[in-house]
Amino acid sequence: MMTIFTNEWAAWEAAAVGYLLKHASFGQPFEDTAIAASRLADALILEMRKRQRA
């Protein structure tokens, strides 16, 4: 679990929801899709933080 700051929340939410809308289906368990979406959003936030420091 990672901490998402207030200024990062909109980007995290957009990435996660976008992934869910594209990849959620009746044939796949939703939990697996939600986990993948949160990992993708976490990776996006980590990359944003790296770029801000550089």
PDB file of N, H, CA, C and O in Angstrom:
ATOM      1  N   MET A   1       0.849  -1.177   0.000  1.00  0.00           N
ATOM      2  CA  MET A   1       0.000   0.000   0.000  1.00  0.00           C
ATOM      3  C   MET A   1       0.894   1.238   0.000  1.00  0.00           C
ATOM      4  O   MET A   1       1.905   1.287   0.701  1.00  0.00           O
ATOM      5  N   MET A   2       0.515   2.218  -0.780  1.00  0.00           N
ATOM      6  H   MET A   2      -0.306   2.179  -1.349  1.00  0.00           H
ATOM      7  CA  MET A   2       1.309   3.444  -0.808  1.00  0.00           C
ATOM      8  C   MET A   2       0.432   4.645  -0.506  1.00  0.00           C
ATOM      9  O   MET A   2      -0.784   4.598  -0.694  1.00  0.00           O
ATOM     10  N   THR A   3       1.042   5.711  -0.043  1.00  0.00           N
ATOM     11  H   THR A   3       2.030   5.750   0.110  1.00  0.00           H
ATOM     12  CA  THR A   3       0.329   6.940   0.283  1.00  0.00           C
ATOM     13  C   THR A   3       0.177   7.779  -0.974  1.00  0.00           C
ATOM     14  O   THR A   3       1.152   8.046  -1.677  1.00  0.00           O
ATOM     15  N   ILE A   4      -1.050   8.189  -1.249  1.00  0.00           N
ATOM     16  H   ILE A   4      -1.841   7.971  -0.678  1.00  0.00           H
ATOM     17  CA  ILE A   4      -1.341   9.073  -2.376  1.00  0.00           C
ATOM     18  C   ILE A   4      -1.692  10.433  -1.786  1.00  0.00           C
ATOM     19  O   ILE A   4      -2.624  10.548  -0.990  1.00  0.00           O
ATOM     20  N   PHE A   5      -0.956  11.444  -2.171  1.00  0.00           N
ATOM     21  H   PHE A   5      -0.199  11.351  -2.817  1.00  0.00           H
ATOM     22  CA  PHE A   5      -1.187  12.785  -1.650  1.00  0.00           C
ATOM     23  C   PHE A   5      -2.338  13.455  -2.397  1.00  0.00           C
ATOM     24  O   PHE A   5      -2.699  13.041  -3.498  1.00  0.00           O
ATOM     25  N   THR A   6      -2.898  14.473  -1.799  1.00  0.00           N
ATOM     26  H   THR A   6      -2.605  14.809  -0.904  1.00  0.00           H
ATOM     27  CA  THR A   6      -4.069  15.147  -2.353  1.00  0.00           C
ATOM     28  C   THR A   6      -3.843  15.620  -3.785  1.00  0.00           C
ATOM     29  O   THR A   6      -4.732  15.490  -4.627  1.00  0.00           O
ATOM     30  N   ASN A   7      -2.674  16.161  -4.064  1.00  0.00           N
ATOM     31  H   ASN A   7      -1.952  16.267  -3.380  1.00  0.00           H
ATOM     32  CA  ASN A   7      -2.411  16.679  -5.409  1.00  0.00           C
ATOM     33  C   ASN A   7      -2.205  15.553  -6.426  1.00  0.00           C
ATOM     34  O   ASN A   7      -2.174  15.822  -7.627  1.00  0.00           O
ATOM     35  N   GLU A   8      -2.065  14.312  -5.986  1.00  0.00           N
ATOM     36  H   GLU A   8      -2.090  14.093  -5.010  1.00  0.00           H
ATOM     37  CA  GLU A   8      -1.871  13.178  -6.890  1.00  0.00           C
ATOM     38  C   GLU A   8      -3.151  12.375  -7.104  1.00  0.00           C
ATOM     39  O   GLU A   8      -3.220  11.531  -7.998  1.00  0.00           O
ATOM     40  N   TRP A   9      -4.148  12.639  -6.290  1.00  0.00           N
ATOM     41  H   TRP A   9      -4.092  13.324  -5.563  1.00  0.00           H
ATOM     42  CA  TRP A   9      -5.346  11.813  -6.287  1.00  0.00           C
ATOM     43  C   TRP A   9      -6.052  11.778  -7.641  1.00  0.00           C
ATOM     44  O   TRP A   9      -6.454  10.703  -8.085  1.00  0.00           O
ATOM     45  N   ALA A  10      -6.210  12.893  -8.294  1.00  0.00           N
ATOM     46  H   ALA A  10      -5.883  13.766  -7.934  1.00  0.00           H
ATOM     47  CA  ALA A  10      -6.928  12.935  -9.571  1.00  0.00           C
ATOM     48  C   ALA A  10      -6.227  12.092 -10.631  1.00  0.00           C
ATOM     49  O   ALA A  10      -6.888  11.387 -11.393  1.00  0.00           O
ATOM     50  N   ALA A  11      -4.909  12.154 -10.691  1.00  0.00           N
ATOM     51  H   ALA A  11      -4.372  12.727 -10.072  1.00  0.00           H
ATOM     52  CA  ALA A  11      -4.157  11.356 -11.668  1.00  0.00           C
ATOM     53  C   ALA A  11      -4.284   9.868 -11.353  1.00  0.00           C
ATOM     54  O   ALA A  11      -4.454   9.057 -12.264  1.00  0.00           O
ATOM     55  N   TRP A  12      -4.203   9.503 -10.074  1.00  0.00           N
ATOM     56  H   TRP A  12      -4.065  10.162  -9.335  1.00  0.00           H
ATOM     57  CA  TRP A  12      -4.321   8.099  -9.679  1.00  0.00           C
ATOM     58  C   TRP A  12      -5.700   7.569 -10.055  1.00  0.00           C
ATOM     59  O   TRP A  12      -5.833   6.487 -10.627  1.00  0.00           O
ATOM     60  N   GLU A  13      -6.715   8.349  -9.723  1.00  0.00           N
ATOM     61  H   GLU A  13      -6.607   9.228  -9.259  1.00  0.00           H
ATOM     62  CA  GLU A  13      -8.091   7.936  -9.997  1.00  0.00           C
ATOM     63  C   GLU A  13      -8.351   7.807 -11.495  1.00  0.00           C
ATOM     64  O   GLU A  13      -9.000   6.856 -11.928  1.00  0.00           O
ATOM     65  N   ALA A  14      -7.855   8.748 -12.287  1.00  0.00           N
ATOM     66  H   ALA A  14      -7.328   9.521 -11.935  1.00  0.00           H
ATOM     67  CA  ALA A  14      -8.049   8.696 -13.737  1.00  0.00           C
ATOM     68  C   ALA A  14      -7.384   7.461 -14.333  1.00  0.00           C
ATOM     69  O   ALA A  14      -7.957   6.807 -15.204  1.00  0.00           O
ATOM     70  N   ALA A  15      -6.183   7.139 -13.872  1.00  0.00           N
ATOM     71  H   ALA A  15      -5.717   7.670 -13.164  1.00  0.00           H
ATOM     72  CA  ALA A  15      -5.483   5.959 -14.386  1.00  0.00           C
ATOM     73  C   ALA A  15      -6.217   4.679 -14.007  1.00  0.00           C
ATOM     74  O   ALA A  15      -6.400   3.796 -14.846  1.00  0.00           O
ATOM     75  N   ALA A  16      -6.632   4.574 -12.763  1.00  0.00           N
ATOM     76  H   ALA A  16      -6.484   5.291 -12.082  1.00  0.00           H
ATOM     77  CA  ALA A  16      -7.309   3.361 -12.297  1.00  0.00           C
ATOM     78  C   ALA A  16      -8.662   3.176 -12.980  1.00  0.00           C
ATOM     79  O   ALA A  16      -8.978   2.083 -13.450  1.00  0.00           O
ATOM     80  N   VAL A  17      -9.451   4.228 -13.035  1.00  0.00           N
ATOM     81  H   VAL A  17      -9.195   5.117 -12.653  1.00  0.00           H
ATOM     82  CA  VAL A  17     -10.776   4.128 -13.653  1.00  0.00           C
ATOM     83  C   VAL A  17     -10.654   3.873 -15.150  1.00  0.00           C
ATOM     84  O   VAL A  17     -11.412   3.078 -15.705  1.00  0.00           O
ATOM     85  N   GLY A  18      -9.715   4.532 -15.805  1.00  0.00           N
ATOM     86  H   GLY A  18      -9.099   5.178 -15.354  1.00  0.00           H
ATOM     87  CA  GLY A  18      -9.500   4.290 -17.231  1.00  0.00           C
ATOM     88  C   GLY A  18      -9.151   2.843 -17.508  1.00  0.00           C
ATOM     89  O   GLY A  18      -9.658   2.251 -18.460  1.00  0.00           O
ATOM     90  N   TYR A  19      -8.292   2.269 -16.686  1.00  0.00           N
ATOM     91  H   TYR A  19      -7.880   2.750 -15.912  1.00  0.00           H
ATOM     92  CA  TYR A  19      -7.920   0.858 -16.850  1.00  0.00           C
ATOM     93  C   TYR A  19      -9.137  -0.034 -16.634  1.00  0.00           C
ATOM     94  O   TYR A  19      -9.375  -0.964 -17.405  1.00  0.00           O
ATOM     95  N   LEU A  20      -9.904   0.249 -15.590  1.00  0.00           N
ATOM     96  H   LEU A  20      -9.710   1.005 -14.965  1.00  0.00           H
ATOM     97  CA  LEU A  20     -11.088  -0.563 -15.310  1.00  0.00           C
ATOM     98  C   LEU A  20     -12.092  -0.515 -16.453  1.00  0.00           C
ATOM     99  O   LEU A  20     -12.656  -1.542 -16.829  1.00  0.00           O
ATOM    100  N   LEU A  21     -12.316   0.665 -17.004  1.00  0.00           N
ATOM    101  H   LEU A  21     -11.857   1.500 -16.699  1.00  0.00           H
ATOM    102  CA  LEU A  21     -13.278   0.788 -18.098  1.00  0.00           C
ATOM    103  C   LEU A  21     -12.838   0.020 -19.336  1.00  0.00           C
ATOM    104  O   LEU A  21     -13.675  -0.529 -20.053  1.00  0.00           O
ATOM    105  N   LYS A  22     -11.543  -0.023 -19.593  1.00  0.00           N
ATOM    106  H   LYS A  22     -10.864   0.424 -19.011  1.00  0.00           H
ATOM    107  CA  LYS A  22     -11.038  -0.727 -20.773  1.00  0.00           C
ATOM    108  C   LYS A  22     -10.962  -2.236 -20.579  1.00  0.00           C
ATOM    109  O   LYS A  22     -11.175  -2.990 -21.528  1.00  0.00           O
ATOM    110  N   HIS A  23     -10.660  -2.687 -19.364  1.00  0.00           N
ATOM    111  H   HIS A  23     -10.487  -2.074 -18.593  1.00  0.00           H
ATOM    112  CA  HIS A  23     -10.308  -4.088 -19.177  1.00  0.00           C
ATOM    113  C   HIS A  23     -11.297  -4.919 -18.370  1.00  0.00           C
ATOM    114  O   HIS A  23     -11.161  -6.142 -18.328  1.00  0.00           O
ATOM    115  N   ALA A  24     -12.268  -4.316 -17.741  1.00  0.00           N
ATOM    116  H   ALA A  24     -12.379  -3.323 -17.776  1.00  0.00           H
ATOM    117  CA  ALA A  24     -13.242  -5.095 -16.974  1.00  0.00           C
ATOM    118  C   ALA A  24     -14.177  -5.830 -17.931  1.00  0.00           C
ATOM    119  O   ALA A  24     -14.663  -5.255 -18.905  1.00  0.00           O
ATOM    120  N   SER A  25     -14.421  -7.100 -17.645  1.00  0.00           N
ATOM    121  H   SER A  25     -14.027  -7.568 -16.854  1.00  0.00           H
ATOM    122  CA  SER A  25     -15.339  -7.887 -18.475  1.00  0.00           C
ATOM    123  C   SER A  25     -16.006  -8.949 -17.608  1.00  0.00           C
ATOM    124  O   SER A  25     -15.571  -9.230 -16.491  1.00  0.00           O
ATOM    125  N   PHE A  26     -17.064  -9.525 -18.147  1.00  0.00           N
ATOM    126  H   PHE A  26     -17.418  -9.297 -19.054  1.00  0.00           H
ATOM    127  CA  PHE A  26     -17.804 -10.536 -17.397  1.00  0.00           C
ATOM    128  C   PHE A  26     -17.014 -11.835 -17.259  1.00  0.00           C
ATOM    129  O   PHE A  26     -17.251 -12.597 -16.321  1.00  0.00           O
ATOM    130  N   GLY A  27     -16.094 -12.102 -18.160  1.00  0.00           N
ATOM    131  H   GLY A  27     -15.901 -11.483 -18.922  1.00  0.00           H
ATOM    132  CA  GLY A  27     -15.339 -13.343 -18.127  1.00  0.00           C
ATOM    133  C   GLY A  27     -14.177 -13.351 -17.160  1.00  0.00           C
ATOM    134  O   GLY A  27     -13.578 -14.400 -16.924  1.00  0.00           O
ATOM    135  N   GLN A  28     -13.849 -12.209 -16.598  1.00  0.00           N
ATOM    136  H   GLN A  28     -14.336 -11.356 -16.790  1.00  0.00           H
ATOM    137  CA  GLN A  28     -12.677 -12.096 -15.722  1.00  0.00           C
ATOM    138  C   GLN A  28     -13.124 -11.605 -14.349  1.00  0.00           C
ATOM    139  O   GLN A  28     -13.971 -10.717 -14.257  1.00  0.00           O
ATOM    140  N   PRO A  29     -12.561 -12.175 -13.277  1.00  0.00           N
ATOM    141  CA  PRO A  29     -12.929 -11.699 -11.935  1.00  0.00           C
ATOM    142  C   PRO A  29     -12.594 -10.208 -11.768  1.00  0.00           C
ATOM    143  O   PRO A  29     -11.500  -9.770 -12.123  1.00  0.00           O
ATOM    144  N   PHE A  30     -13.536  -9.444 -11.230  1.00  0.00           N
ATOM    145  H   PHE A  30     -14.425  -9.800 -10.941  1.00  0.00           H
ATOM    146  CA  PHE A  30     -13.334  -8.004 -11.077  1.00  0.00           C
ATOM    147  C   PHE A  30     -12.179  -7.700 -10.137  1.00  0.00           C
ATOM    148  O   PHE A  30     -11.452  -6.727 -10.337  1.00  0.00           O
ATOM    149  N   GLU A  31     -12.007  -8.528  -9.110  1.00  0.00           N
ATOM    150  H   GLU A  31     -12.598  -9.319  -8.947  1.00  0.00           H
ATOM    151  CA  GLU A  31     -10.929  -8.289  -8.149  1.00  0.00           C
ATOM    152  C   GLU A  31      -9.564  -8.263  -8.822  1.00  0.00           C
ATOM    153  O   GLU A  31      -8.729  -7.415  -8.508  1.00  0.00           O
ATOM    154  N   ASP A  32      -9.337  -9.193  -9.749  1.00  0.00           N
ATOM    155  H   ASP A  32     -10.016  -9.881 -10.005  1.00  0.00           H
ATOM    156  CA  ASP A  32      -8.059  -9.238 -10.467  1.00  0.00           C
ATOM    157  C   ASP A  32      -7.848  -7.970 -11.289  1.00  0.00           C
ATOM    158  O   ASP A  32      -6.744  -7.428 -11.341  1.00  0.00           O
ATOM    159  N   THR A  33      -8.911  -7.510 -11.926  1.00  0.00           N
ATOM    160  H   THR A  33      -9.808  -7.950 -11.884  1.00  0.00           H
ATOM    161  CA  THR A  33      -8.826  -6.293 -12.731  1.00  0.00           C
ATOM    162  C   THR A  33      -8.576  -5.076 -11.844  1.00  0.00           C
ATOM    163  O   THR A  33      -7.795  -4.195 -12.204  1.00  0.00           O
ATOM    164  N   ALA A  34      -9.231  -5.023 -10.697  1.00  0.00           N
ATOM    165  H   ALA A  34      -9.866  -5.738 -10.405  1.00  0.00           H
ATOM    166  CA  ALA A  34      -9.045  -3.901  -9.770  1.00  0.00           C
ATOM    167  C   ALA A  34      -7.619  -3.866  -9.225  1.00  0.00           C
ATOM    168  O   ALA A  34      -7.041  -2.790  -9.072  1.00  0.00           O
ATOM    169  N   ILE A  35      -7.056  -5.020  -8.935  1.00  0.00           N
ATOM    170  H   ILE A  35      -7.525  -5.895  -9.059  1.00  0.00           H
ATOM    171  CA  ILE A  35      -5.673  -5.077  -8.448  1.00  0.00           C
ATOM    172  C   ILE A  35      -4.718  -4.574  -9.521  1.00  0.00           C
ATOM    173  O   ILE A  35      -3.806  -3.798  -9.235  1.00  0.00           O
ATOM    174  N   ALA A  36      -4.928  -5.015 -10.754  1.00  0.00           N
ATOM    175  H   ALA A  36      -5.669  -5.646 -10.986  1.00  0.00           H
ATOM    176  CA  ALA A  36      -4.073  -4.559 -11.856  1.00  0.00           C
ATOM    177  C   ALA A  36      -4.210  -3.052 -12.059  1.00  0.00           C
ATOM    178  O   ALA A  36      -3.218  -2.368 -12.313  1.00  0.00           O
ATOM    179  N   ALA A  37      -5.427  -2.534 -11.950  1.00  0.00           N
ATOM    180  H   ALA A  37      -6.233  -3.089 -11.744  1.00  0.00           H
ATOM    181  CA  ALA A  37      -5.664  -1.100 -12.118  1.00  0.00           C
ATOM    182  C   ALA A  37      -4.950  -0.296 -11.036  1.00  0.00           C
ATOM    183  O   ALA A  37      -4.357   0.743 -11.324  1.00  0.00           O
ATOM    184  N   SER A  38      -5.005  -0.766  -9.807  1.00  0.00           N
ATOM    185  H   SER A  38      -5.487  -1.611  -9.573  1.00  0.00           H
ATOM    186  CA  SER A  38      -4.347  -0.023  -8.726  1.00  0.00           C
ATOM    187  C   SER A  38      -2.828  -0.075  -8.860  1.00  0.00           C
ATOM    188  O   SER A  38      -2.146   0.900  -8.546  1.00  0.00           O
ATOM    189  N   ARG A  39      -2.297  -1.198  -9.322  1.00  0.00           N
ATOM    190  H   ARG A  39      -2.851  -1.991  -9.577  1.00  0.00           H
ATOM    191  CA  ARG A  39      -0.841  -1.290  -9.535  1.00  0.00           C
ATOM    192  C   ARG A  39      -0.394  -0.353 -10.650  1.00  0.00           C
ATOM    193  O   ARG A  39       0.650   0.290 -10.544  1.00  0.00           O
ATOM    194  N   LEU A  40      -1.179  -0.275 -11.709  1.00  0.00           N
ATOM    195  H   LEU A  40      -2.027  -0.797 -11.795  1.00  0.00           H
ATOM    196  CA  LEU A  40      -0.861   0.639 -12.806  1.00  0.00           C
ATOM    197  C   LEU A  40      -0.891   2.086 -12.320  1.00  0.00           C
ATOM    198  O   LEU A  40       0.008   2.867 -12.631  1.00  0.00           O
ATOM    199  N   ALA A  41      -1.919   2.440 -11.563  1.00  0.00           N
ATOM    200  H   ALA A  41      -2.649   1.805 -11.311  1.00  0.00           H
ATOM    201  CA  ALA A  41      -2.036   3.803 -11.049  1.00  0.00           C
ATOM    202  C   ALA A  41      -0.897   4.125 -10.082  1.00  0.00           C
ATOM    203  O   ALA A  41      -0.368   5.237 -10.100  1.00  0.00           O
ATOM    204  N   ASP A  42      -0.517   3.169  -9.244  1.00  0.00           N
ATOM    205  H   ASP A  42      -0.947   2.266  -9.230  1.00  0.00           H
ATOM    206  CA  ASP A  42       0.618   3.372  -8.335  1.00  0.00           C
ATOM    207  C   ASP A  42       1.901   3.629  -9.120  1.00  0.00           C
ATOM    208  O   ASP A  42       2.681   4.517  -8.777  1.00  0.00           O
ATOM    209  N   ALA A  43       2.113   2.844 -10.176  1.00  0.00           N
ATOM    210  H   ALA A  43       1.480   2.123 -10.454  1.00  0.00           H
ATOM    211  CA  ALA A  43       3.313   3.017 -11.004  1.00  0.00           C
ATOM    212  C   ALA A  43       3.328   4.395 -11.658  1.00  0.00           C
ATOM    213  O   ALA A  43       4.384   5.017 -11.774  1.00  0.00           O
ATOM    214  N   LEU A  44       2.164   4.872 -12.083  1.00  0.00           N
ATOM    215  H   LEU A  44       1.306   4.367 -11.989  1.00  0.00           H
ATOM    216  CA  LEU A  44       2.071   6.206 -12.678  1.00  0.00           C
ATOM    217  C   LEU A  44       2.478   7.273 -11.662  1.00  0.00           C
ATOM    218  O   LEU A  44       3.234   8.187 -11.992  1.00  0.00           O
ATOM    219  N   ILE A  45       1.989   7.161 -10.449  1.00  0.00           N
ATOM    220  H   ILE A  45       1.376   6.418 -10.182  1.00  0.00           H
ATOM    221  CA  ILE A  45       2.319   8.139  -9.408  1.00  0.00           C
ATOM    222  C   ILE A  45       3.807   8.106  -9.092  1.00  0.00           C
ATOM    223  O   ILE A  45       4.428   9.157  -8.937  1.00  0.00           O
ATOM    224  N   LEU A  46       4.387   6.915  -8.994  1.00  0.00           N
ATOM    225  H   LEU A  46       3.883   6.061  -9.120  1.00  0.00           H
ATOM    226  CA  LEU A  46       5.825   6.813  -8.729  1.00  0.00           C
ATOM    227  C   LEU A  46       6.636   7.464  -9.841  1.00  0.00           C
ATOM    228  O   LEU A  46       7.631   8.139  -9.574  1.00  0.00           O
ATOM    229  N   GLU A  47       6.216   7.266 -11.082  1.00  0.00           N
ATOM    230  H   GLU A  47       5.408   6.718 -11.299  1.00  0.00           H
ATOM    231  CA  GLU A  47       6.914   7.891 -12.217  1.00  0.00           C
ATOM    232  C   GLU A  47       6.765   9.410 -12.169  1.00  0.00           C
ATOM    233  O   GLU A  47       7.719  10.133 -12.454  1.00  0.00           O
ATOM    234  N   MET A  48       5.578   9.898 -11.811  1.00  0.00           N
ATOM    235  H   MET A  48       4.803   9.310 -11.579  1.00  0.00           H
ATOM    236  CA  MET A  48       5.374  11.345 -11.691  1.00  0.00           C
ATOM    237  C   MET A  48       6.289  11.928 -10.618  1.00  0.00           C
ATOM    238  O   MET A  48       6.856  13.006 -10.801  1.00  0.00           O
ATOM    239  N   ARG A  49       6.433  11.218  -9.502  1.00  0.00           N
ATOM    240  H   ARG A  49       5.973  10.343  -9.354  1.00  0.00           H
ATOM    241  CA  ARG A  49       7.301  11.690  -8.417  1.00  0.00           C
ATOM    242  C   ARG A  49       8.760  11.730  -8.860  1.00  0.00           C
ATOM    243  O   ARG A  49       9.483  12.671  -8.530  1.00  0.00           O
ATOM    244  N   LYS A  50       9.194  10.723  -9.600  1.00  0.00           N
ATOM    245  H   LYS A  50       8.607   9.959  -9.868  1.00  0.00           H
ATOM    246  CA  LYS A  50      10.575  10.701 -10.109  1.00  0.00           C
ATOM    247  C   LYS A  50      10.839  11.904 -11.002  1.00  0.00           C
ATOM    248  O   LYS A  50      11.884  12.547 -10.900  1.00  0.00           O
ATOM    249  N   ARG A  51       9.890  12.202 -11.874  1.00  0.00           N
ATOM    250  H   ARG A  51       9.041  11.680 -11.957  1.00  0.00           H
ATOM    251  CA  ARG A  51      10.066  13.321 -12.807  1.00  0.00           C
ATOM    252  C   ARG A  51      10.061  14.662 -12.090  1.00  0.00           C
ATOM    253  O   ARG A  51      10.762  15.586 -12.504  1.00  0.00           O
ATOM    254  N   GLN A  52       9.287  14.781 -11.028  1.00  0.00           N
ATOM    255  H   GLN A  52       8.718  14.030 -10.691  1.00  0.00           H
ATOM    256  CA  GLN A  52       9.263  16.031 -10.267  1.00  0.00           C
ATOM    257  C   GLN A  52      10.586  16.273  -9.557  1.00  0.00           C
ATOM    258  O   GLN A  52      11.016  17.418  -9.420  1.00  0.00           O
ATOM    259  N   ARG A  53      11.237  15.206  -9.105  1.00  0.00           N
ATOM    260  H   ARG A  53      10.888  14.275  -9.216  1.00  0.00           H
ATOM    261  CA  ARG A  53      12.517  15.329  -8.410  1.00  0.00           C
ATOM    262  C   ARG A  53      13.661  15.640  -9.358  1.00  0.00           C
ATOM    263  O   ARG A  53      14.655  16.250  -8.964  1.00  0.00           O
ATOM    264  N   ALA A  54      13.522  15.223 -10.601  1.00  0.00           N
ATOM    265  H   ALA A  54      12.714  14.728 -10.922  1.00  0.00           H
ATOM    266  CA  ALA A  54      14.627  15.397 -11.572  1.00  0.00           C
ATOM    267  C   ALA A  54      14.742  16.821 -12.059  1.00  0.00           C
ATOM    268  O   ALA A  54      15.614  17.127 -12.871  1.00  0.00           O
TER     269      ALA A  54
END
